[in-house]
CSV table of C-alpha atoms (C1' of nucleotides) in Angstrom, one decimal:
chain,number,residue,atom,x,y,z
A,1,UNK,CA,0.0,-0.4,-0.4
A,2,UNK,CA,1.7,3.6,-1.2
A,3,UNK,CA,-0.1,5.8,1.4
A,4,UNK,CA,2.6,8.6,0.8
A,5,UNK,CA,4.2,9.8,-2.1
A,6,UNK,CA,7.4,10.4,-2.8
A,7,UNK,CA,7.5,13.9,-1.4
A,8,UNK,CA,5.6,12.6,1.5
A,9,UNK,CA,8.4,9.6,2.0
A,10,UNK,CA,11.3,12.2,1.3
A,11,UNK,CA,10.2,14.2,3.3
A,12,UNK,CA,9.4,12.6,6.2
A,13,UNK,CA,12.8,10.5,6.1
A,14,UNK,CA,14.4,14.5,5.9
A,15,UNK,CA,12.8,15.3,8.3
A,16,UNK,CA,13.4,12.9,11.2
A,17,UNK,CA,16.4,12.8,10.2
A,18,UNK,CA,17.4,16.5,11.7
A,19,UNK,CA,15.2,15.8,14.5
A,20,UNK,CA,17.7,12.4,15.7
A,21,UNK,CA,20.9,14.0,14.5
A,22,UNK,CA,20.4,17.8,15.9
A,23,UNK,CA,23.3,20.1,14.9
A,24,UNK,CA,25.5,21.7,17.3
A,25,UNK,CA,24.8,25.0,15.2
A,26,UNK,CA,21.4,26.8,15.0
A,27,UNK,CA,21.0,25.3,11.5
A,28,UNK,CA,21.5,22.4,9.5
A,29,UNK,CA,22.1,21.9,6.0
A,30,UNK,CA,19.9,20.3,3.7
A,31,UNK,CA,23.8,19.4,1.9
A,32,UNK,CA,24.1,16.9,4.7
A,33,UNK,CA,20.6,15.3,5.3
A,34,UNK,CA,20.2,14.6,1.2
A,35,UNK,CA,24.3,12.8,1.2
A,36,UNK,CA,23.3,11.3,4.7
A,37,UNK,CA,20.1,10.0,3.2
A,38,UNK,CA,21.0,9.5,-0.4
A,39,UNK,CA,18.3,11.6,-1.7
A,40,UNK,CA,18.5,14.5,-3.9
A,41,UNK,CA,19.8,17.9,-2.4
A,42,UNK,CA,17.3,19.5,-5.0
A,43,UNK,CA,14.5,17.8,-4.4
A,44,UNK,CA,14.8,17.8,-0.4
A,45,UNK,CA,15.1,21.1,-0.9
A,46,UNK,CA,11.8,21.6,-2.6
A,47,UNK,CA,10.2,19.9,-0.3
A,48,UNK,CA,11.5,21.5,2.5
A,49,UNK,CA,10.2,25.0,1.6
A,50,UNK,CA,7.1,24.0,1.4
A,51,UNK,CA,7.8,22.8,5.0
A,52,UNK,CA,9.2,26.1,5.4
A,53,UNK,CA,6.2,27.9,3.8
A,54,UNK,CA,3.8,26.0,6.1
A,55,UNK,CA,5.2,26.5,9.2
A,56,UNK,CA,7.1,23.6,10.4
A,57,UNK,CA,10.8,24.4,9.3
A,58,UNK,CA,12.5,27.8,9.2
A,59,UNK,CA,15.4,28.7,7.3
A,60,UNK,CA,18.1,30.8,6.6
A,61,UNK,CA,20.5,31.4,3.9
A,62,UNK,CA,24.3,31.8,3.6
A,63,UNK,CA,26.9,30.0,5.1
A,64,UNK,CA,26.4,28.5,8.0
A,65,UNK,CA,22.9,28.2,7.3
A,66,UNK,CA,20.1,25.8,6.9
A,67,UNK,CA,16.8,24.8,8.3
A,68,UNK,CA,15.7,24.1,11.8
A,69,UNK,CA,12.4,23.1,13.5
A,70,UNK,CA,10.0,26.1,13.6
A,71,UNK,CA,8.7,24.5,17.3
A,72,UNK,CA,10.4,22.1,19.9
A,73,UNK,CA,10.2,18.6,18.3
A,74,UNK,CA,7.9,17.9,21.3
A,75,UNK,CA,5.2,20.3,19.8
A,76,UNK,CA,5.2,18.9,16.4
A,77,UNK,CA,3.1,15.9,15.9
A,78,UNK,CA,4.1,13.4,13.0
A,79,UNK,CA,0.2,14.1,11.7
A,80,UNK,CA,1.0,17.7,11.1
A,81,UNK,CA,4.2,16.6,9.0
A,82,UNK,CA,1.8,14.1,6.8
A,83,UNK,CA,-0.8,16.7,6.1
A,84,UNK,CA,1.6,19.4,4.9
A,85,UNK,CA,3.2,16.9,2.7
A,86,UNK,CA,0.5,15.5,1.5
A,87,UNK,CA,-2.7,17.8,1.8
A,88,UNK,CA,-5.0,19.0,4.5
A,89,UNK,CA,-7.6,16.9,3.1
A,90,UNK,CA,-5.6,13.7,3.7
A,91,UNK,CA,-7.7,11.6,5.8
A,92,UNK,CA,-11.1,12.6,3.6
A,93,UNK,CA,-10.4,10.0,0.8
A,94,UNK,CA,-13.0,7.1,0.2
A,95,UNK,CA,-10.7,4.2,-0.4
A,96,UNK,CA,-12.6,3.7,-3.9
A,97,UNK,CA,-12.9,7.4,-5.1
A,98,UNK,CA,-16.3,8.4,-4.4
A,99,UNK,CA,-16.7,12.2,-4.3
A,100,UNK,CA,-19.7,12.3,-2.2
A,101,UNK,CA,-18.8,9.0,0.3
A,102,UNK,CA,-19.5,10.0,3.9
A,103,UNK,CA,-22.0,9.1,6.4
A,104,UNK,CA,-25.3,10.7,4.3
A,105,UNK,CA,-24.1,8.6,1.4
A,106,UNK,CA,-21.7,5.3,2.3
A,107,UNK,CA,-20.0,3.6,-0.5
A,108,UNK,CA,-20.1,0.1,0.0
A,109,UNK,CA,-16.4,-0.4,2.6
A,110,UNK,CA,-16.8,3.3,3.9
A,111,UNK,CA,-17.4,2.3,8.0
A,112,UNK,CA,-14.4,0.1,8.0
A,113,UNK,CA,-12.3,2.5,5.7
A,114,UNK,CA,-13.5,5.4,8.6
A,115,UNK,CA,-12.0,3.0,11.4
A,116,UNK,CA,-8.7,2.7,9.5
A,117,UNK,CA,-8.4,6.2,8.9
A,118,UNK,CA,-9.4,7.2,12.7
A,119,UNK,CA,-7.1,4.7,13.7
A,120,UNK,CA,-4.0,6.8,11.6
A,121,UNK,CA,-5.3,10.1,12.7
A,122,UNK,CA,-5.2,9.0,16.7
A,123,UNK,CA,-1.9,7.5,16.2
A,124,UNK,CA,-0.4,10.2,14.2
A,125,UNK,CA,-1.6,12.8,16.5
A,126,UNK,CA,-0.7,11.2,19.4
A,127,UNK,CA,3.3,10.4,17.8
A,128,UNK,CA,5.3,13.5,18.4
A,129,UNK,CA,8.6,14.3,16.0
A,130,UNK,CA,10.7,14.3,19.4
A,131,UNK,CA,9.5,10.6,20.1
A,132,UNK,CA,10.3,9.3,16.7
A,133,UNK,CA,14.2,11.3,17.0
A,134,UNK,CA,14.8,9.6,20.0
A,135,UNK,CA,13.7,6.2,18.9
A,136,UNK,CA,16.0,6.6,15.7
A,137,UNK,CA,18.9,7.5,18.3
A,138,UNK,CA,18.8,4.9,20.6
A,139,UNK,CA,18.6,3.1,17.4
A,140,UNK,CA,15.9,0.8,17.8
A,141,UNK,CA,14.9,1.7,14.1
A,142,UNK,CA,16.7,2.9,11.4
A,143,UNK,CA,16.2,5.6,8.6
A,144,UNK,CA,18.5,4.4,6.3
A,145,UNK,CA,18.7,1.4,4.1
B,1,UNK,CA,-5.3,8.8,2.1
B,2,UNK,CA,-5.1,7.6,-1.1
B,3,UNK,CA,-4.3,3.7,-1.0
B,4,UNK,CA,-5.4,2.3,-4.4
B,5,UNK,CA,-4.7,3.9,-7.9
B,6,UNK,CA,-7.2,4.9,-10.7
B,7,UNK,CA,-6.8,1.1,-12.0
B,8,UNK,CA,-7.5,0.1,-8.6
B,9,UNK,CA,-10.9,2.3,-7.7
B,10,UNK,CA,-12.6,1.6,-10.9
B,11,UNK,CA,-11.7,-2.2,-11.1
B,12,UNK,CA,-13.4,-2.4,-7.2
B,13,UNK,CA,-16.3,0.1,-8.8
B,14,UNK,CA,-17.1,-1.7,-12.1
B,15,UNK,CA,-16.4,-5.3,-10.1
B,16,UNK,CA,-18.6,-4.8,-7.3
B,17,UNK,CA,-21.4,-3.0,-9.8
B,18,UNK,CA,-21.3,-6.7,-11.5
B,19,UNK,CA,-22.0,-8.8,-8.2
B,20,UNK,CA,-24.5,-6.0,-7.5
B,21,UNK,CA,-27.1,-6.5,-10.1
B,22,UNK,CA,-26.1,-9.6,-11.8
B,23,UNK,CA,-27.3,-10.2,-15.4
B,24,UNK,CA,-30.2,-12.5,-16.4
B,25,UNK,CA,-28.0,-13.8,-18.9
B,26,UNK,CA,-25.0,-15.4,-18.7
B,27,UNK,CA,-22.3,-12.5,-19.1
B,28,UNK,CA,-22.7,-8.8,-18.3
B,29,UNK,CA,-21.6,-6.3,-21.0
B,30,UNK,CA,-18.9,-4.1,-19.7
B,31,UNK,CA,-20.5,-1.6,-21.9
B,32,UNK,CA,-23.0,-1.7,-19.7
B,33,UNK,CA,-21.4,-1.5,-16.6
B,34,UNK,CA,-19.1,1.8,-18.0
B,35,UNK,CA,-22.4,3.7,-18.3
B,36,UNK,CA,-24.0,3.0,-15.5
B,37,UNK,CA,-21.0,4.1,-13.2
B,38,UNK,CA,-19.5,6.7,-15.9
B,39,UNK,CA,-16.4,5.4,-16.3
B,40,UNK,CA,-14.6,5.1,-19.6
B,41,UNK,CA,-15.6,2.0,-21.4
B,42,UNK,CA,-11.8,1.7,-22.6
B,43,UNK,CA,-10.3,1.9,-19.4
B,44,UNK,CA,-12.7,-0.6,-17.6
B,45,UNK,CA,-11.9,-3.3,-20.6
B,46,UNK,CA,-8.4,-2.6,-20.3
B,47,UNK,CA,-9.0,-3.0,-16.2
B,48,UNK,CA,-11.5,-6.1,-16.9
B,49,UNK,CA,-8.5,-7.9,-19.3
B,50,UNK,CA,-6.8,-8.2,-16.1
B,51,UNK,CA,-9.1,-9.5,-14.0
B,52,UNK,CA,-9.7,-12.0,-16.9
B,53,UNK,CA,-5.6,-13.2,-16.9
B,54,UNK,CA,-5.5,-13.5,-13.2
B,55,UNK,CA,-8.6,-15.4,-13.0
B,56,UNK,CA,-11.0,-13.4,-10.9
B,57,UNK,CA,-13.2,-12.7,-14.3
B,58,UNK,CA,-14.2,-15.3,-17.5
B,59,UNK,CA,-14.8,-13.6,-20.4
B,60,UNK,CA,-17.4,-14.1,-23.5
B,61,UNK,CA,-17.2,-12.4,-26.9
B,62,UNK,CA,-19.8,-11.6,-29.4
B,63,UNK,CA,-23.6,-10.5,-29.3
B,64,UNK,CA,-24.6,-11.6,-25.4
B,65,UNK,CA,-20.8,-11.8,-24.3
B,66,UNK,CA,-19.4,-10.0,-21.6
B,67,UNK,CA,-17.7,-10.7,-18.4
B,68,UNK,CA,-18.7,-13.0,-15.1
B,69,UNK,CA,-17.3,-13.6,-12.2
B,70,UNK,CA,-15.1,-16.7,-12.3
B,71,UNK,CA,-16.1,-18.4,-9.1
B,72,UNK,CA,-19.1,-17.8,-6.3
B,73,UNK,CA,-19.4,-14.1,-5.5
B,74,UNK,CA,-18.7,-15.9,-1.6
B,75,UNK,CA,-15.5,-17.6,-2.6
B,76,UNK,CA,-14.0,-14.2,-4.3
B,77,UNK,CA,-12.9,-12.1,-1.5
B,78,UNK,CA,-11.9,-8.5,-1.7
B,79,UNK,CA,-7.9,-8.9,-0.5
B,80,UNK,CA,-8.0,-11.2,-3.8
B,81,UNK,CA,-9.6,-8.6,-5.9
B,82,UNK,CA,-7.0,-5.7,-4.1
B,83,UNK,CA,-4.3,-8.1,-4.9
B,84,UNK,CA,-5.1,-8.3,-8.4
B,85,UNK,CA,-5.0,-5.2,-9.1
B,86,UNK,CA,-2.5,-3.0,-7.2
B,87,UNK,CA,0.0,-5.9,-7.3
B,88,UNK,CA,1.0,-9.3,-4.5
B,89,UNK,CA,3.2,-7.0,-2.7
B,90,UNK,CA,1.0,-4.7,-1.6
B,91,UNK,CA,0.7,-4.9,2.0
B,92,UNK,CA,4.4,-5.3,2.2
B,93,UNK,CA,5.4,-1.5,2.3
B,94,UNK,CA,7.2,0.2,4.1
B,95,UNK,CA,5.3,3.7,5.0
B,96,UNK,CA,8.3,5.9,4.2
B,97,UNK,CA,9.6,3.6,1.6
B,98,UNK,CA,12.9,2.0,3.4
B,99,UNK,CA,13.4,-1.2,1.1
B,100,UNK,CA,15.2,-3.0,3.7
B,101,UNK,CA,12.3,-2.2,6.6
B,102,UNK,CA,11.0,-4.9,8.7
B,103,UNK,CA,11.3,-7.0,11.9
B,104,UNK,CA,14.9,-7.2,11.6
B,105,UNK,CA,15.6,-2.8,10.5
B,106,UNK,CA,12.4,-1.5,11.5
B,107,UNK,CA,12.0,2.2,10.7
B,108,UNK,CA,10.4,4.5,13.1
B,109,UNK,CA,6.9,3.6,12.1
B,110,UNK,CA,7.1,0.4,11.3
B,111,UNK,CA,5.2,-1.3,14.2
B,112,UNK,CA,2.3,1.0,14.3
B,113,UNK,CA,2.0,0.4,10.2
B,114,UNK,CA,2.7,-3.1,10.0
B,115,UNK,CA,-0.7,-2.8,12.8
B,116,UNK,CA,-2.6,-1.1,10.4
B,117,UNK,CA,-1.8,-3.4,7.4
B,118,UNK,CA,-2.4,-6.5,9.4
B,119,UNK,CA,-6.0,-4.8,9.9
B,120,UNK,CA,-6.7,-4.1,6.5
B,121,UNK,CA,-5.7,-7.7,5.8
B,122,UNK,CA,-7.7,-9.4,8.1
B,123,UNK,CA,-10.9,-6.9,7.3
B,124,UNK,CA,-10.8,-7.3,3.2
B,125,UNK,CA,-9.7,-11.6,4.3
B,126,UNK,CA,-13.4,-11.8,5.5
B,127,UNK,CA,-14.9,-9.4,3.4
B,128,UNK,CA,-16.8,-11.6,-0.1
B,129,UNK,CA,-17.9,-9.7,-2.6
B,130,UNK,CA,-21.2,-11.4,-2.2
B,131,UNK,CA,-21.4,-9.4,1.2
B,132,UNK,CA,-20.4,-6.4,-0.6
B,133,UNK,CA,-22.9,-6.8,-3.1
B,134,UNK,CA,-25.6,-7.8,-0.9
B,135,UNK,CA,-25.2,-4.3,1.2
B,136,UNK,CA,-25.0,-2.1,-1.9
B,137,UNK,CA,-28.4,-4.5,-2.9
B,138,UNK,CA,-30.5,-3.2,-0.3
B,139,UNK,CA,-29.2,0.0,-0.8
B,140,UNK,CA,-27.3,0.3,2.8
B,141,UNK,CA,-24.3,2.0,0.6
B,142,UNK,CA,-23.7,3.0,-2.8
B,143,UNK,CA,-21.4,2.9,-6.0
B,144,UNK,CA,-21.6,5.7,-7.3
B,145,UNK,CA,-22.2,9.8,-6.6
C,1,DC,C1',33.9,44.7,-0.8
C,2,DA,C1',34.8,40.1,-2.7
C,3,DT,C1',34.3,35.5,-2.4
C,4,DA,C1',32.3,31.4,-1.0
C,5,DT,C1',27.8,28.9,1.0
C,6,DT,C1',23.6,28.4,1.7
C,7,DT,C1',18.5,28.6,0.4
C,8,DA,C1',14.2,29.8,-2.9
C,9,DA,C1',12.6,30.6,-6.6
C,10,DG,C1',10.8,28.7,-10.8
C,11,DA,C1',11.9,26.3,-15.8
C,12,DG,C1',12.7,22.1,-17.7
C,13,DT,C1',13.0,17.1,-18.3
C,14,DA,C1',12.0,12.1,-17.7
C,15,DT,C1',9.3,8.9,-15.5
C,16,DT,C1',4.8,7.1,-14.1
C,17,DT,C1',-0.2,6.5,-14.4
C,18,DA,C1',-3.7,7.4,-16.6
C,19,DA,C1',-7.2,8.1,-19.9
C,20,DT,C1',-8.1,6.9,-25.3
C,21,DC,C1',-8.0,5.2,-29.4
C,22,DT,C1',-7.3,2.0,-34.1
C,23,DT,C1',-7.8,-2.6,-35.0
C,24,DA,C1',-8.2,-7.4,-34.8
C,25,DA,C1',-10.6,-11.5,-33.5
C,26,DT,C1',-14.6,-13.9,-31.7
C,27,DT,C1',-19.3,-14.7,-31.9
C,28,DA,C1',-24.4,-14.7,-32.2
C,29,DA,C1',-28.4,-14.2,-35.3
C,30,DG,C1',-30.9,-13.5,-39.4
D,1,DC,C1',-22.7,-15.8,-45.3
D,2,DT,C1',-23.1,-11.3,-43.8
D,3,DT,C1',-23.6,-8.1,-40.0
D,4,DA,C1',-23.3,-6.7,-36.1
D,5,DA,C1',-22.0,-7.0,-31.3
D,6,DT,C1',-19.1,-7.9,-28.0
D,7,DT,C1',-14.0,-8.6,-25.5
D,8,DA,C1',-8.9,-8.4,-27.1
D,9,DA,C1',-4.6,-6.3,-27.9
D,10,DG,C1',-1.7,-3.2,-27.9
D,11,DA,C1',-0.1,1.9,-29.9
D,12,DT,C1',-0.9,6.6,-29.1
D,13,DT,C1',-1.5,10.2,-26.4
D,14,DA,C1',-2.9,13.3,-21.9
D,15,DA,C1',-1.8,14.7,-17.5
D,16,DA,C1',0.6,13.9,-12.8
D,17,DT,C1',4.3,12.9,-10.5
D,18,DA,C1',8.8,13.3,-9.7
D,19,DC,C1',12.9,15.0,-10.2
D,20,DT,C1',17.1,18.5,-12.3
D,21,DC,C1',19.2,22.7,-13.6
D,22,DT,C1',19.3,27.3,-13.4
D,23,DT,C1',19.8,31.6,-11.9
D,24,DA,C1',18.9,34.8,-7.8
D,25,DA,C1',19.4,36.1,-3.5
D,26,DA,C1',20.9,36.4,1.6
D,27,DT,C1',25.1,36.5,4.1
D,28,DA,C1',28.8,34.6,6.8
D,29,DT,C1',33.9,35.4,6.9
D,30,DG,C1',38.2,36.9,5.4
DNA sequence: CATATTTAAGAGTATTTAATCTTAATTAAG
DNA sequence: CTTAATTAAGATTAAATACTCTTAAATATG
């Protein structure tokens, strides 16, 4: 199941790198992130520009510039990132694509699909970037490969 | 969340129409299905050709020809259809796209994502086309709009 | 102030997915 | 046997997504 676009996948991985390996300086360069994760520098730059516009990152140009979280990692929830990367309507889609599917006009799998989406929304709303960063740092989990 | 491609969405809707409104004759024409659901005849034809190759449908050419389920609707599970339309590896994908993500090398959201996929697999494995057809026929749910 | 480093912006290209079109093959019915 | 109805097959086109490239703007440092 391809639940995220490449923008979503790469953006999330790149953000998690920033959270897991916070720089000594105020800013971490996009180049370091893209190099470390083996992602296209230009593509990550484009994605991060969007996250900056949406208030999840702040950026600074020039030498020793880069990007940084706009808020403490504890206050940024996974759901914020996913909605920023995939669209605010991410959890509003009918599985079989019926535009008016909803309580009033449910599709054949509406109730079940709503359960799945609710489970995801709940988990993503409770998961902070700080928590994920900590999991990565303690080597419980991985960000590349 | 876009969990299915257009092929998956249209294919499933078209199949469900067949199940919900079984023809008097042995075969139902693709033209009727695509007309009724407002889908492209040619696109549905192409999708159905795949489902025929994969043994979910049988087809018959010529006047009063069309397509029909290869097995009783009770014996075709939603999961079979989704795997046929989206690929056998549909439930094997890492949320953030890491190729080697798994128990040995989990990504930061591996465990949760596995739960979601397991829930879906379980439900889709227990849901027959017959059940969905019945829901549609009794007007509990809808297939267009 | 000159230079190097970094992100910003957007144009450009490539790939994948979606949809359409054309022609062939099959078959029923007059 | 001719015609019409239907799916099969694959070529073609369109659109969306995924990247890549170029140039500009900002800024630190010598």
